[in-house]
PDB file of C-alpha atoms and ligand atoms in Angstrom:
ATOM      1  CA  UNK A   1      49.218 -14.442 -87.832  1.00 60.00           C
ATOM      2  CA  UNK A   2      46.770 -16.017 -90.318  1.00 65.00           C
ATOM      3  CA  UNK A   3      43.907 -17.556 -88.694  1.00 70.00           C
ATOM      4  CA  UNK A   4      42.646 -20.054 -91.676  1.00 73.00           C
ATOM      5  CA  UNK A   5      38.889 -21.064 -90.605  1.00 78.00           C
ATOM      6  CA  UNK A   6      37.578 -24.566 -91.078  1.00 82.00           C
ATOM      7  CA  UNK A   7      34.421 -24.579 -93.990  1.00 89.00           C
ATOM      8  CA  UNK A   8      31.668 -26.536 -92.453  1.00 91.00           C
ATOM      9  CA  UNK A   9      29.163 -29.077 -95.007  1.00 95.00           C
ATOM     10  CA  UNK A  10      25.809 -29.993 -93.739  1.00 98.00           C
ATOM     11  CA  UNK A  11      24.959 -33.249 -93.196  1.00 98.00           C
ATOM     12  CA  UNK A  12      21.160 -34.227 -93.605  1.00 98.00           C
ATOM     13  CA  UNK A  13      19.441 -36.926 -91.756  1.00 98.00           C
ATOM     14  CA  UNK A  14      16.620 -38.111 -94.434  1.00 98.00           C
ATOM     15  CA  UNK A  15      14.681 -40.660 -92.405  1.00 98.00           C
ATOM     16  CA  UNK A  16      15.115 -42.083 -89.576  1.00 98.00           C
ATOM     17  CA  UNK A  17      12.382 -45.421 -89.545  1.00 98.00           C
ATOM     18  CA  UNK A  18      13.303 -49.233 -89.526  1.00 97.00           C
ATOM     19  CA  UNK A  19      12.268 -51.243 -92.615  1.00 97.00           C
ATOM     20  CA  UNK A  20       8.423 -50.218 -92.536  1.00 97.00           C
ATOM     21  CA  UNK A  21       8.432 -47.041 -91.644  1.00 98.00           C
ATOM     22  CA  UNK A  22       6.674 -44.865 -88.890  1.00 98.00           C
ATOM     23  CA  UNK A  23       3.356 -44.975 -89.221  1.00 98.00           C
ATOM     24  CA  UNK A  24       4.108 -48.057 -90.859  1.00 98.00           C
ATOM     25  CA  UNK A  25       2.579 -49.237 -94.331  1.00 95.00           C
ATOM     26  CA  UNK A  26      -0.454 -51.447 -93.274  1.00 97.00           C
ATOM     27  CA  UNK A  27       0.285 -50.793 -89.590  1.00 98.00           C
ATOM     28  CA  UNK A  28      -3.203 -50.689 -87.454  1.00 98.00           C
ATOM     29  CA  UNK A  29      -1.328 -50.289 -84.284  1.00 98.00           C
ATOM     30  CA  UNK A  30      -1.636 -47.823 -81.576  1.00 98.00           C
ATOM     31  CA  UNK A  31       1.981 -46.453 -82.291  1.00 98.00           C
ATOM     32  CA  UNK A  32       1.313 -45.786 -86.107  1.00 98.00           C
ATOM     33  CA  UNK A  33      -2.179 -44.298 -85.293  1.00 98.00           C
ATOM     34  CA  UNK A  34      -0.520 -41.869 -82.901  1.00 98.00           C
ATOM     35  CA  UNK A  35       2.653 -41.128 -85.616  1.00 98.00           C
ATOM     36  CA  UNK A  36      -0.490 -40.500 -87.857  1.00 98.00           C
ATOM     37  CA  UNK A  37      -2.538 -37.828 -85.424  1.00 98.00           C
ATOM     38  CA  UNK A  38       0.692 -36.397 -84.058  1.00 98.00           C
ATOM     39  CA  UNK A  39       2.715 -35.802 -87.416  1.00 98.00           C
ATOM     40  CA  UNK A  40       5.996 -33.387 -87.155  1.00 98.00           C
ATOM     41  CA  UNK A  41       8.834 -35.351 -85.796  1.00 98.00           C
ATOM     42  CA  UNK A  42       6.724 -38.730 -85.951  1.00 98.00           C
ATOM     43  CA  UNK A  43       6.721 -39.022 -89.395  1.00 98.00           C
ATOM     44  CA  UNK A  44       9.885 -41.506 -89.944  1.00 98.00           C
ATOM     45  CA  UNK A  45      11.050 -42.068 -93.090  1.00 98.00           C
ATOM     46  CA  UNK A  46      12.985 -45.281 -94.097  1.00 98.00           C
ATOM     47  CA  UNK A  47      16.776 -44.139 -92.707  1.00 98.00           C
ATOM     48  CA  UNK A  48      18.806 -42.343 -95.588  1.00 98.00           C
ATOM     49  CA  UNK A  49      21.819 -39.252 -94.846  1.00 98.00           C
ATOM     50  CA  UNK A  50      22.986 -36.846 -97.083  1.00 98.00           C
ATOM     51  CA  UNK A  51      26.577 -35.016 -96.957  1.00 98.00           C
ATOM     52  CA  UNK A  52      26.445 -31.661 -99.126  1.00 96.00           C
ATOM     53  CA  UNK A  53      24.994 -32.286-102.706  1.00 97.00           C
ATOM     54  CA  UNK A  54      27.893 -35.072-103.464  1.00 98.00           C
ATOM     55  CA  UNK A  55      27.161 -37.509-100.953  1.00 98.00           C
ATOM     56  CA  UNK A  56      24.457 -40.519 -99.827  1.00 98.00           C
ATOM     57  CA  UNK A  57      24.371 -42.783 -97.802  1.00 98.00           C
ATOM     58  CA  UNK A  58      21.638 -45.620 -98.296  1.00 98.00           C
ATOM     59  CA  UNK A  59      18.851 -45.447-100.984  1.00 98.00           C
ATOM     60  CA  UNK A  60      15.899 -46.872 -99.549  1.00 98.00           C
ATOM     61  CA  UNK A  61      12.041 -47.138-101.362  1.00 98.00           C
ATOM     62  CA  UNK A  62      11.637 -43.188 -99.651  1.00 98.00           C
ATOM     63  CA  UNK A  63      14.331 -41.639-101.624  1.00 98.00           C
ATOM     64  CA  UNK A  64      12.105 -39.952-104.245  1.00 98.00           C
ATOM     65  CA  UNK A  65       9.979 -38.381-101.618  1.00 98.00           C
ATOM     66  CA  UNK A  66      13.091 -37.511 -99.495  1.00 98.00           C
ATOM     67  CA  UNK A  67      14.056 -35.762-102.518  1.00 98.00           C
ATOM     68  CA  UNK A  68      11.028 -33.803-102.881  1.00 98.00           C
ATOM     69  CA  UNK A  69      10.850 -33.243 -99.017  1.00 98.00           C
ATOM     70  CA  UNK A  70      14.499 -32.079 -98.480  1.00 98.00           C
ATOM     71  CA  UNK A  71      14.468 -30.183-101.965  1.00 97.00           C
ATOM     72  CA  UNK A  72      17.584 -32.263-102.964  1.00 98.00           C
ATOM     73  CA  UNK A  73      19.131 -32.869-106.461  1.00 98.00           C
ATOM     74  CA  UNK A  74      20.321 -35.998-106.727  1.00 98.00           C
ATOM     75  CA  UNK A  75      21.644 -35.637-109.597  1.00 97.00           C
ATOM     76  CA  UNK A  76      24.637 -33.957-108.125  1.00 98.00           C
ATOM     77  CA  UNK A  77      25.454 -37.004-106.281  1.00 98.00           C
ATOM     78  CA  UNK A  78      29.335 -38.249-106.751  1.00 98.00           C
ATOM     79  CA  UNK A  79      28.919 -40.989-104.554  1.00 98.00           C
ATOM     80  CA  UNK A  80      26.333 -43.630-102.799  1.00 98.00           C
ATOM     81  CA  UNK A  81      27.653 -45.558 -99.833  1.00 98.00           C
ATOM     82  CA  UNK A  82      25.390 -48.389 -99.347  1.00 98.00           C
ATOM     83  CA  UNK A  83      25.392 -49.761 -95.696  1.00 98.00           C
ATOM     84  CA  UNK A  84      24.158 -53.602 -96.697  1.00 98.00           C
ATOM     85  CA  UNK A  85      21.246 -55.145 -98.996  1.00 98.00           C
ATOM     86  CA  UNK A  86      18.201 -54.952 -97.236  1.00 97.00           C
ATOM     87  CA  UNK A  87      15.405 -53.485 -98.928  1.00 97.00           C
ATOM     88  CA  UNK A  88      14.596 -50.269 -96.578  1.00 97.00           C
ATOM     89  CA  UNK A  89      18.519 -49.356 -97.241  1.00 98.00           C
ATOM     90  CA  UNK A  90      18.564 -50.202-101.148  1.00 98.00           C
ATOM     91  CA  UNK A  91      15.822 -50.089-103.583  1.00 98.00           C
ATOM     92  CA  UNK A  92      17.947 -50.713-107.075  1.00 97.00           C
ATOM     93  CA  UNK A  93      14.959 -49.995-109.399  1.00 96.00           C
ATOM     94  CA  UNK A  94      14.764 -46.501-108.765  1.00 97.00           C
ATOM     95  CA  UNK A  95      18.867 -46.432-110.017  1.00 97.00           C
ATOM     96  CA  UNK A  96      17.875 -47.226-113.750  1.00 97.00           C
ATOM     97  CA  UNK A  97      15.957 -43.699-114.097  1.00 97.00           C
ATOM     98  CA  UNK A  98      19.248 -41.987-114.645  1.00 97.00           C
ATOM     99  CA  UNK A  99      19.738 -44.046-117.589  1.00 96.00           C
ATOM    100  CA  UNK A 100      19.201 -41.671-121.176  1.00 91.00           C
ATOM    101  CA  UNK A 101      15.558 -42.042-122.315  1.00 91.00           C
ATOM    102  CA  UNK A 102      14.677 -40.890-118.384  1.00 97.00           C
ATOM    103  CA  UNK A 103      17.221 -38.158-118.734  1.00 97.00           C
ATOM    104  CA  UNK A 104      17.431 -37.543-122.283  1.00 94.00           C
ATOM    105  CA  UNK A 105      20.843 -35.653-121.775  1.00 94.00           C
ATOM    106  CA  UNK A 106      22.168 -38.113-119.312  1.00 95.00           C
ATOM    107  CA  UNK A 107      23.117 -37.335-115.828  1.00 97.00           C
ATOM    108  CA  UNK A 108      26.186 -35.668-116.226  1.00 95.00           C
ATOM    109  CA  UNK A 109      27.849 -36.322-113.334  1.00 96.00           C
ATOM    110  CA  UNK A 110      29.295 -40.088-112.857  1.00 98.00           C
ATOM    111  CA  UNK A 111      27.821 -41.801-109.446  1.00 98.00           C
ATOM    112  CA  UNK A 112      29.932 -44.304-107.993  1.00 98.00           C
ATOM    113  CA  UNK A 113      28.238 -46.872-105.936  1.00 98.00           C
ATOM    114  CA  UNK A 114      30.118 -48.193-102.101  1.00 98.00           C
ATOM    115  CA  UNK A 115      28.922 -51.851-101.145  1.00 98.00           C
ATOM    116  CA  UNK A 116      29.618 -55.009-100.270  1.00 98.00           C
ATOM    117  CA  UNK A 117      29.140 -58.052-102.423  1.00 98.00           C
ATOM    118  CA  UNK A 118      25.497 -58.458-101.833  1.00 98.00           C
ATOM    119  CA  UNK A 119      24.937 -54.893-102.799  1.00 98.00           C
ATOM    120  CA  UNK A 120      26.329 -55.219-105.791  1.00 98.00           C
ATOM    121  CA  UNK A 121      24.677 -58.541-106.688  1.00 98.00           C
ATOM    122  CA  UNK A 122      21.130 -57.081-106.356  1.00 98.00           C
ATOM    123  CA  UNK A 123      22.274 -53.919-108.084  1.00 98.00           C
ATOM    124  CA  UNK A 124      23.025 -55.693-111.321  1.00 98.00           C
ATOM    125  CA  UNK A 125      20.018 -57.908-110.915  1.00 98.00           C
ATOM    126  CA  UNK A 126      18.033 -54.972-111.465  1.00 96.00           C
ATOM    127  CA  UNK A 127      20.209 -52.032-113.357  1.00 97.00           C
ATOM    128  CA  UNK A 128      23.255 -51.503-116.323  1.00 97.00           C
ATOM    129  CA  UNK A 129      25.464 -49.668-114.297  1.00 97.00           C
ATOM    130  CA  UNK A 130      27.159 -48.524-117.421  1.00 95.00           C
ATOM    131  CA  UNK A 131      24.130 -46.931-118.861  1.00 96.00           C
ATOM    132  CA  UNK A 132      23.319 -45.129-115.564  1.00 97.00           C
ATOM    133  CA  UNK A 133      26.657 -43.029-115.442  1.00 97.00           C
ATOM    134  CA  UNK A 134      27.616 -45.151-112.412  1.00 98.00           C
ATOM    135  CA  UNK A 135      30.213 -47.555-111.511  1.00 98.00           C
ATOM    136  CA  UNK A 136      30.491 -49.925-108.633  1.00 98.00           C
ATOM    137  CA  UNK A 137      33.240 -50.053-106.405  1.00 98.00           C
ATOM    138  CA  UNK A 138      33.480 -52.887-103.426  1.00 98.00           C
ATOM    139  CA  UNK A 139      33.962 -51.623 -99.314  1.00 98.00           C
ATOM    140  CA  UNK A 140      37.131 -53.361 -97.940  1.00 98.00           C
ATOM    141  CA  UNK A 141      36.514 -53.666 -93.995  1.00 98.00           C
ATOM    142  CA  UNK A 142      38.404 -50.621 -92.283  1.00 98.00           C
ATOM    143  CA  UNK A 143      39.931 -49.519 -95.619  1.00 98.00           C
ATOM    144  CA  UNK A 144      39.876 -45.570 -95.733  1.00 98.00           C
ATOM    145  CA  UNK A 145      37.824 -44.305 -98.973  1.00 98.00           C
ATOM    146  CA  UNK A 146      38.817 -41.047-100.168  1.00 98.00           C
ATOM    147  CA  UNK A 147      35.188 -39.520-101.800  1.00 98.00           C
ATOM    148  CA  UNK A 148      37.213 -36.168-102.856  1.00 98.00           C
ATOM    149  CA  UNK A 149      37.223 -32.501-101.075  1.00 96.00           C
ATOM    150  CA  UNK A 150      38.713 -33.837 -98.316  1.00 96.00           C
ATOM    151  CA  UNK A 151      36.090 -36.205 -96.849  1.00 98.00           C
ATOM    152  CA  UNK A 152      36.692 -40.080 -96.516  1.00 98.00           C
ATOM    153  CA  UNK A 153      34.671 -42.629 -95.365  1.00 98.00           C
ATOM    154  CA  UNK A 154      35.475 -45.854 -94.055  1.00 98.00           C
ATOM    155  CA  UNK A 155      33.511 -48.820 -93.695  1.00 98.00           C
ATOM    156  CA  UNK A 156      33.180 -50.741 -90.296  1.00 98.00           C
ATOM    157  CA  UNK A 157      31.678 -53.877 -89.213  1.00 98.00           C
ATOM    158  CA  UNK A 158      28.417 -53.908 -87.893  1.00 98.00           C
ATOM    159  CA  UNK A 159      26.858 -57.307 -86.357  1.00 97.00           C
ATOM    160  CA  UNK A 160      23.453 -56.936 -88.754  1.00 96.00           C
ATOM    161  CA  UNK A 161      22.369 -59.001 -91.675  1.00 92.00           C
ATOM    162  CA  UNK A 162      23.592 -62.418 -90.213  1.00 88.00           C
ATOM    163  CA  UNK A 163      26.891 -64.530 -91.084  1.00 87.00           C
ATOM    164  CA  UNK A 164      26.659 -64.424 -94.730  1.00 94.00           C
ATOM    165  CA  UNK A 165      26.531 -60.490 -95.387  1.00 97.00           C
ATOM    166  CA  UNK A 166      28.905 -57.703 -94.455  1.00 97.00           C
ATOM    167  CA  UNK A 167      26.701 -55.277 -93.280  1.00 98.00           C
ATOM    168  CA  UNK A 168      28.882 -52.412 -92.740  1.00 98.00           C
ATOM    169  CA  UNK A 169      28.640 -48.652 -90.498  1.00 98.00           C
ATOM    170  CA  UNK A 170      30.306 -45.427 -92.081  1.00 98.00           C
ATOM    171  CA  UNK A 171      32.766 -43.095 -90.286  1.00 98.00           C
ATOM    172  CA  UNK A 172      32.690 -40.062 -92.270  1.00 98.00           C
ATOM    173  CA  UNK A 173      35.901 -38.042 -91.506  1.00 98.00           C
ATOM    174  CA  UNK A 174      36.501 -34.453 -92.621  1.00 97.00           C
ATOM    175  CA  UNK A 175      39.173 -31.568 -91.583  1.00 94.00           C
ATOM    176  CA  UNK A 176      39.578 -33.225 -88.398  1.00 95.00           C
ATOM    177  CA  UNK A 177      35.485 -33.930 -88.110  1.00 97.00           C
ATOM    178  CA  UNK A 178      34.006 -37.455 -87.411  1.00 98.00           C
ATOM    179  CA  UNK A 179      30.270 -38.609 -87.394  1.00 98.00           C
ATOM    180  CA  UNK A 180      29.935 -41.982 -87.472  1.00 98.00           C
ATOM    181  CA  UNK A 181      26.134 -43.553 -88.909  1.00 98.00           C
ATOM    182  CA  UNK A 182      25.440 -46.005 -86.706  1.00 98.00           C
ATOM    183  CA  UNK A 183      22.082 -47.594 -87.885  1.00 97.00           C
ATOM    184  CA  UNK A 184      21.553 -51.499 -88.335  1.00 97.00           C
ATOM    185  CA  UNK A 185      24.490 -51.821 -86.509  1.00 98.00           C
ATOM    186  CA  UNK A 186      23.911 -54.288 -83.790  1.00 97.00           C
ATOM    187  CA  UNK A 187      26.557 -54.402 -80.571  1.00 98.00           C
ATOM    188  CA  UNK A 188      29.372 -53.794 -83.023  1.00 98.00           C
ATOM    189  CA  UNK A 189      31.882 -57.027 -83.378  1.00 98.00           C
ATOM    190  CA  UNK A 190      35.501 -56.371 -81.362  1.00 98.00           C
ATOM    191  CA  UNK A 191      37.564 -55.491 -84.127  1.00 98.00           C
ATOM    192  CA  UNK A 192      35.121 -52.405 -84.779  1.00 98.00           C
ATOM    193  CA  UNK A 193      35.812 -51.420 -80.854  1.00 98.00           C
ATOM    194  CA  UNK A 194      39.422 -51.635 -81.545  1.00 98.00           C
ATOM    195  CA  UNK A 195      38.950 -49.294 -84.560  1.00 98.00           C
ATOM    196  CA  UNK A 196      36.731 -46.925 -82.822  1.00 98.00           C
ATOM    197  CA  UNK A 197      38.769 -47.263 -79.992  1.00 98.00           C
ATOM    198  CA  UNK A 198      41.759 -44.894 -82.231  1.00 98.00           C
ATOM    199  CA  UNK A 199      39.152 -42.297 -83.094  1.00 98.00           C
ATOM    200  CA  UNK A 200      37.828 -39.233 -81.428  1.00 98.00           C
ATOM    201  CA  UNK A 201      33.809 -38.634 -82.883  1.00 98.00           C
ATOM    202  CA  UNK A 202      32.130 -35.268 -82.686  1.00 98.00           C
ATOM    203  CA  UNK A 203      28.683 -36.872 -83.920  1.00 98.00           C
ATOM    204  CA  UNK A 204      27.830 -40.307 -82.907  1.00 98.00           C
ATOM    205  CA  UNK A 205      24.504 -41.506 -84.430  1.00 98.00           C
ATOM    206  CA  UNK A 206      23.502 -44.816 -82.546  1.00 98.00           C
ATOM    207  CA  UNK A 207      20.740 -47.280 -83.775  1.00 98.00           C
ATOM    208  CA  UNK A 208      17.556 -47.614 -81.394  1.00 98.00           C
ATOM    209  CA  UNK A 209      15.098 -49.749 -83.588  1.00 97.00           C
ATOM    210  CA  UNK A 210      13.639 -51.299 -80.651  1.00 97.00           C
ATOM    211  CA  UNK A 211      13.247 -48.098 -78.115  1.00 95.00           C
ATOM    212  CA  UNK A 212      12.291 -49.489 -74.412  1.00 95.00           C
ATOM    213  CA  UNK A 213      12.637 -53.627 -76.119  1.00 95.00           C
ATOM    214  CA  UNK A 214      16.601 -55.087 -74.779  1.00 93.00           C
ATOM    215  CA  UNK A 215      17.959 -55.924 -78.111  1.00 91.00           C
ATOM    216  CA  UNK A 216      21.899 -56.302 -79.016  1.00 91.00           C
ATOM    217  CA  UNK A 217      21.933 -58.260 -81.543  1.00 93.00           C
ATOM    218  CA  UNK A 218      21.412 -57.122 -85.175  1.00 95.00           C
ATOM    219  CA  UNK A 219      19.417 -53.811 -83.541  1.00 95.00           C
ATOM    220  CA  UNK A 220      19.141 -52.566 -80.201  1.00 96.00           C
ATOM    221  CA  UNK A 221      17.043 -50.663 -77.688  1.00 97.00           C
ATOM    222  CA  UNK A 222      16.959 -47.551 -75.736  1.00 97.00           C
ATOM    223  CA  UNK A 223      19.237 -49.082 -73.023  1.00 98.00           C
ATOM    224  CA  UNK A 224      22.177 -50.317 -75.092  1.00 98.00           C
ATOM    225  CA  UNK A 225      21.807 -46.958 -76.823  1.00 98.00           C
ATOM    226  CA  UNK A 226      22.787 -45.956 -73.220  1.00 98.00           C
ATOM    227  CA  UNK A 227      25.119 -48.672 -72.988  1.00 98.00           C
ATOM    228  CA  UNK A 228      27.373 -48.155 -76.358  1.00 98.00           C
ATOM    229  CA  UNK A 229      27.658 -44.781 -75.282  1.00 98.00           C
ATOM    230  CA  UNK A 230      28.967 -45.209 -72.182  1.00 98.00           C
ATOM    231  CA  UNK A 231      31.455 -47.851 -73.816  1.00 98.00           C
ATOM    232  CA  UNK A 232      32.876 -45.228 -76.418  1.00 98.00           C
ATOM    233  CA  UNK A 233      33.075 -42.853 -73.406  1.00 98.00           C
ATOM    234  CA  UNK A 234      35.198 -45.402 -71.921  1.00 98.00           C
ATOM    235  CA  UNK A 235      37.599 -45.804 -75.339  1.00 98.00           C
ATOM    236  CA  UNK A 236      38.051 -42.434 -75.052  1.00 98.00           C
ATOM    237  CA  UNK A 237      35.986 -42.426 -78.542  1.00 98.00           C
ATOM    238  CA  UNK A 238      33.772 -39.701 -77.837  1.00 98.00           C
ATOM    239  CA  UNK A 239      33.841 -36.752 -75.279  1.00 98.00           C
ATOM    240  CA  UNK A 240      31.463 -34.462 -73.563  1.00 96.00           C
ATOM    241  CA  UNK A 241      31.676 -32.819 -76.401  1.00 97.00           C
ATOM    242  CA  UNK A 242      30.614 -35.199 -78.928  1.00 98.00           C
ATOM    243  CA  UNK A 243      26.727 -35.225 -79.927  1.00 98.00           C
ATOM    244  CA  UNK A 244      24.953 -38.647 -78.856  1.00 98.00           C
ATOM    245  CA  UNK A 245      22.082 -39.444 -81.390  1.00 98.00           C
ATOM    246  CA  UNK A 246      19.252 -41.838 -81.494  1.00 98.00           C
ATOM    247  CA  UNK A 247      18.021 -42.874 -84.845  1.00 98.00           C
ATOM    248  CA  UNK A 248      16.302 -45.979 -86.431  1.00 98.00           C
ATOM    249  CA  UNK A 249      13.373 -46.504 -85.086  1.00 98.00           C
ATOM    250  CA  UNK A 250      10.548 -48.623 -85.304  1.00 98.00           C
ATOM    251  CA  UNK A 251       6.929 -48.761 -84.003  1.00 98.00           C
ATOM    252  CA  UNK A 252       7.417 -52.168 -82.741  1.00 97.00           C
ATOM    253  CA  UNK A 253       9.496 -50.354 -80.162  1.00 96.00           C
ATOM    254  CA  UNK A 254       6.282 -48.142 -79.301  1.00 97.00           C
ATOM    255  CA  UNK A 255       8.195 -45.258 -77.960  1.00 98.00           C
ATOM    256  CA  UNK A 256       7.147 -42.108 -79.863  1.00 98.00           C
ATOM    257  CA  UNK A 257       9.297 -39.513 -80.579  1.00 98.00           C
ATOM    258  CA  UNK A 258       8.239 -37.498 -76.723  1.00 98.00           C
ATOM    259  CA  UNK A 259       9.081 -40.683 -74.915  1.00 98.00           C
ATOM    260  CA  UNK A 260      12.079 -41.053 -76.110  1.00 98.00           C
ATOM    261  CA  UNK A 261      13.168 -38.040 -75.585  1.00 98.00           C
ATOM    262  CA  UNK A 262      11.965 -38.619 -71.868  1.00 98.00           C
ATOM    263  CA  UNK A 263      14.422 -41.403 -71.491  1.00 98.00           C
ATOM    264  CA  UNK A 264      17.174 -40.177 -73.587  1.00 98.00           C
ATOM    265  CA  UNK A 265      18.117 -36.855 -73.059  1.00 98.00           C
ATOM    266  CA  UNK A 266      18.528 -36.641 -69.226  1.00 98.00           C
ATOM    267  CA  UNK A 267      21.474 -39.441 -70.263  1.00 98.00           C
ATOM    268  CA  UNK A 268      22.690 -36.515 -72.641  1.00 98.00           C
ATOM    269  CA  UNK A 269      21.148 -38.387 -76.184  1.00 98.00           C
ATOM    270  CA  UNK A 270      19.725 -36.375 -79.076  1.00 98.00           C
ATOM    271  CA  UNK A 271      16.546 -37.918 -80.643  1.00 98.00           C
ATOM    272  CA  UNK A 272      17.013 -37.826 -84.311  1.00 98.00           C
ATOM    273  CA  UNK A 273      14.012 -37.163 -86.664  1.00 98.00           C
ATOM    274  CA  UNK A 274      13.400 -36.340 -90.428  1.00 98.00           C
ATOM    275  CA  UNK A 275      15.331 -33.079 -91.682  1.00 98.00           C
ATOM    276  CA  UNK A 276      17.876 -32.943 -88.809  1.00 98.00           C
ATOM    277  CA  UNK A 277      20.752 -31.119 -89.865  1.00 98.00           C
ATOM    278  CA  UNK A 278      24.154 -31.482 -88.173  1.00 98.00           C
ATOM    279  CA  UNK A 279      27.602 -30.038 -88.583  1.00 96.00           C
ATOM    280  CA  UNK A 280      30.655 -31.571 -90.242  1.00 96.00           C
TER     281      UNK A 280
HETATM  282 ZN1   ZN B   1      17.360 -50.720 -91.303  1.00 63.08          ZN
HETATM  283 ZN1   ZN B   2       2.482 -49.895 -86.136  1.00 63.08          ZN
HETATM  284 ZN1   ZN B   3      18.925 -53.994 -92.102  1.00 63.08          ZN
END
């Protein structure tokens, strides 16, 4: 009998801040002066994820020194899923550099761009797509998107960004693998249960922006960290098998990175922080 063996892709976790960052920009708070003297696992970069060399998720104002940080090439990339507009998740301008005159060969490799509607209005505010070897290509709620080599994505809804925008949560699926990015996600709306509820995750990254503040909508805390995994314990959408992760934090929350791990991981939750590497 052949035994055929699963390959395995790496799947980076590039920053792991809320829209500021940790320390923050013009932060004088005690939080941000500790993230400063501490350094290590502290340092939070605006939140960004990388799958192999072909795909992104998010491209916030930190992606250049992500790139330099994590040794990446982004000019590999086959494809960007955006999340929503807000500026810590999309920063267009840095898009027009792979126009020719910045890369006097071009690119080489076409990048197609994942959003919703708001995306892709302040991408063309700001860049020719068509000069940048990139296309855009709109997210369809719950609508599988096949991203090639046998990984696709699909967009779910996420209560962030208010009524008028679509903010949206990937589940990244692979030879029977599931992570699913939970950041800016809020308490997710019911239809996003339902979906989740038919899925079985073996990384589940949860959004903690506000670490020991109750928050559920648009962000949450430490405790409905605890609470939304408990929930997809309860769908049967993750096991005791499945990692738990924290991410998205911000120093409004206070919590450095030792506290949380206090809380968190006698509940069984991972604390994420910049350069984590995980399995798919
Ligand atoms: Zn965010
Ligand atoms: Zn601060
Ligand atoms: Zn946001």
């Amino acid at each position: 009998m052949q035994l055929i063996r699963r390959t395995i892709v790496t799947f980076t976790i590039l920053g792991t801040a809320a829209a500021e960052g940790w320390p923050a920009l013009w932060c004088p708070c005690d939080a941000c002066a500790k993230a400063r003297k501490l350094g290590g696992k502290d340092i939070r970069r605006r939140s960004a994820y990388q799958l192999d060399e072909r795909i992104h998720i998010d491209f916030g104002p930190d992606s250049y020194a992500q790139m330099l940080e994590f040794g990446l090439s982004y000019h590999r990339l086959e494809h960007l899923l955006i999340t929503h507009s807000h500026a810590d998740h999309l920063f267009p301008t840095e898009l027009q550099y792979r126009s020719r005159g910045f890369v006097p060969d071009g690119v080489g490799t076409e990048l197609t761009i994942h959003g919703n509607a708001h995306v892709e209005r302040r991408i063309r505010d700001e860049v020719d797509l068509a000069k940048c070897e990139a296309r855009f290509v709109p997210v369809t709620l719950f609508e599988p998107i096949d991203l090639g080599e046998g990984v696709i994505a699909t967009p779910l809804l996420a209560d962030h960004a208010g009524d008028d925008e679509m903010a949206v949560n990937y589940l990244l699926e692979r030879e029977g693998r599931a992570l699913l990015q939970g950041n800016d996600s809020g308490w997710w709306p019911d239809e996003t249960w339902e979906f989740l509820a038919t899925k079985t995750l073996d990384i589940a990254l949860i959004e903690c922006t506000y670490g020991p503040r109750d928050a559920r909508r648009h962000h949450l805390g430490v405790n409905q960290v605890v609470e939304v995994r408990d929930e997809l314990l309860k769908l049967g959408t993750i096991n005791s098998e499945t990692r738990v992760i924290a991410t998205h934090f911000s120093h409004n929350g206070g919590w450095l990175y030792a506290q949380l791990e206090d809380f968190l991981r006698p509940h069984g939750i991972e604390v994420a922080w910049d350069g984590m590497q995980l399995e798919l």
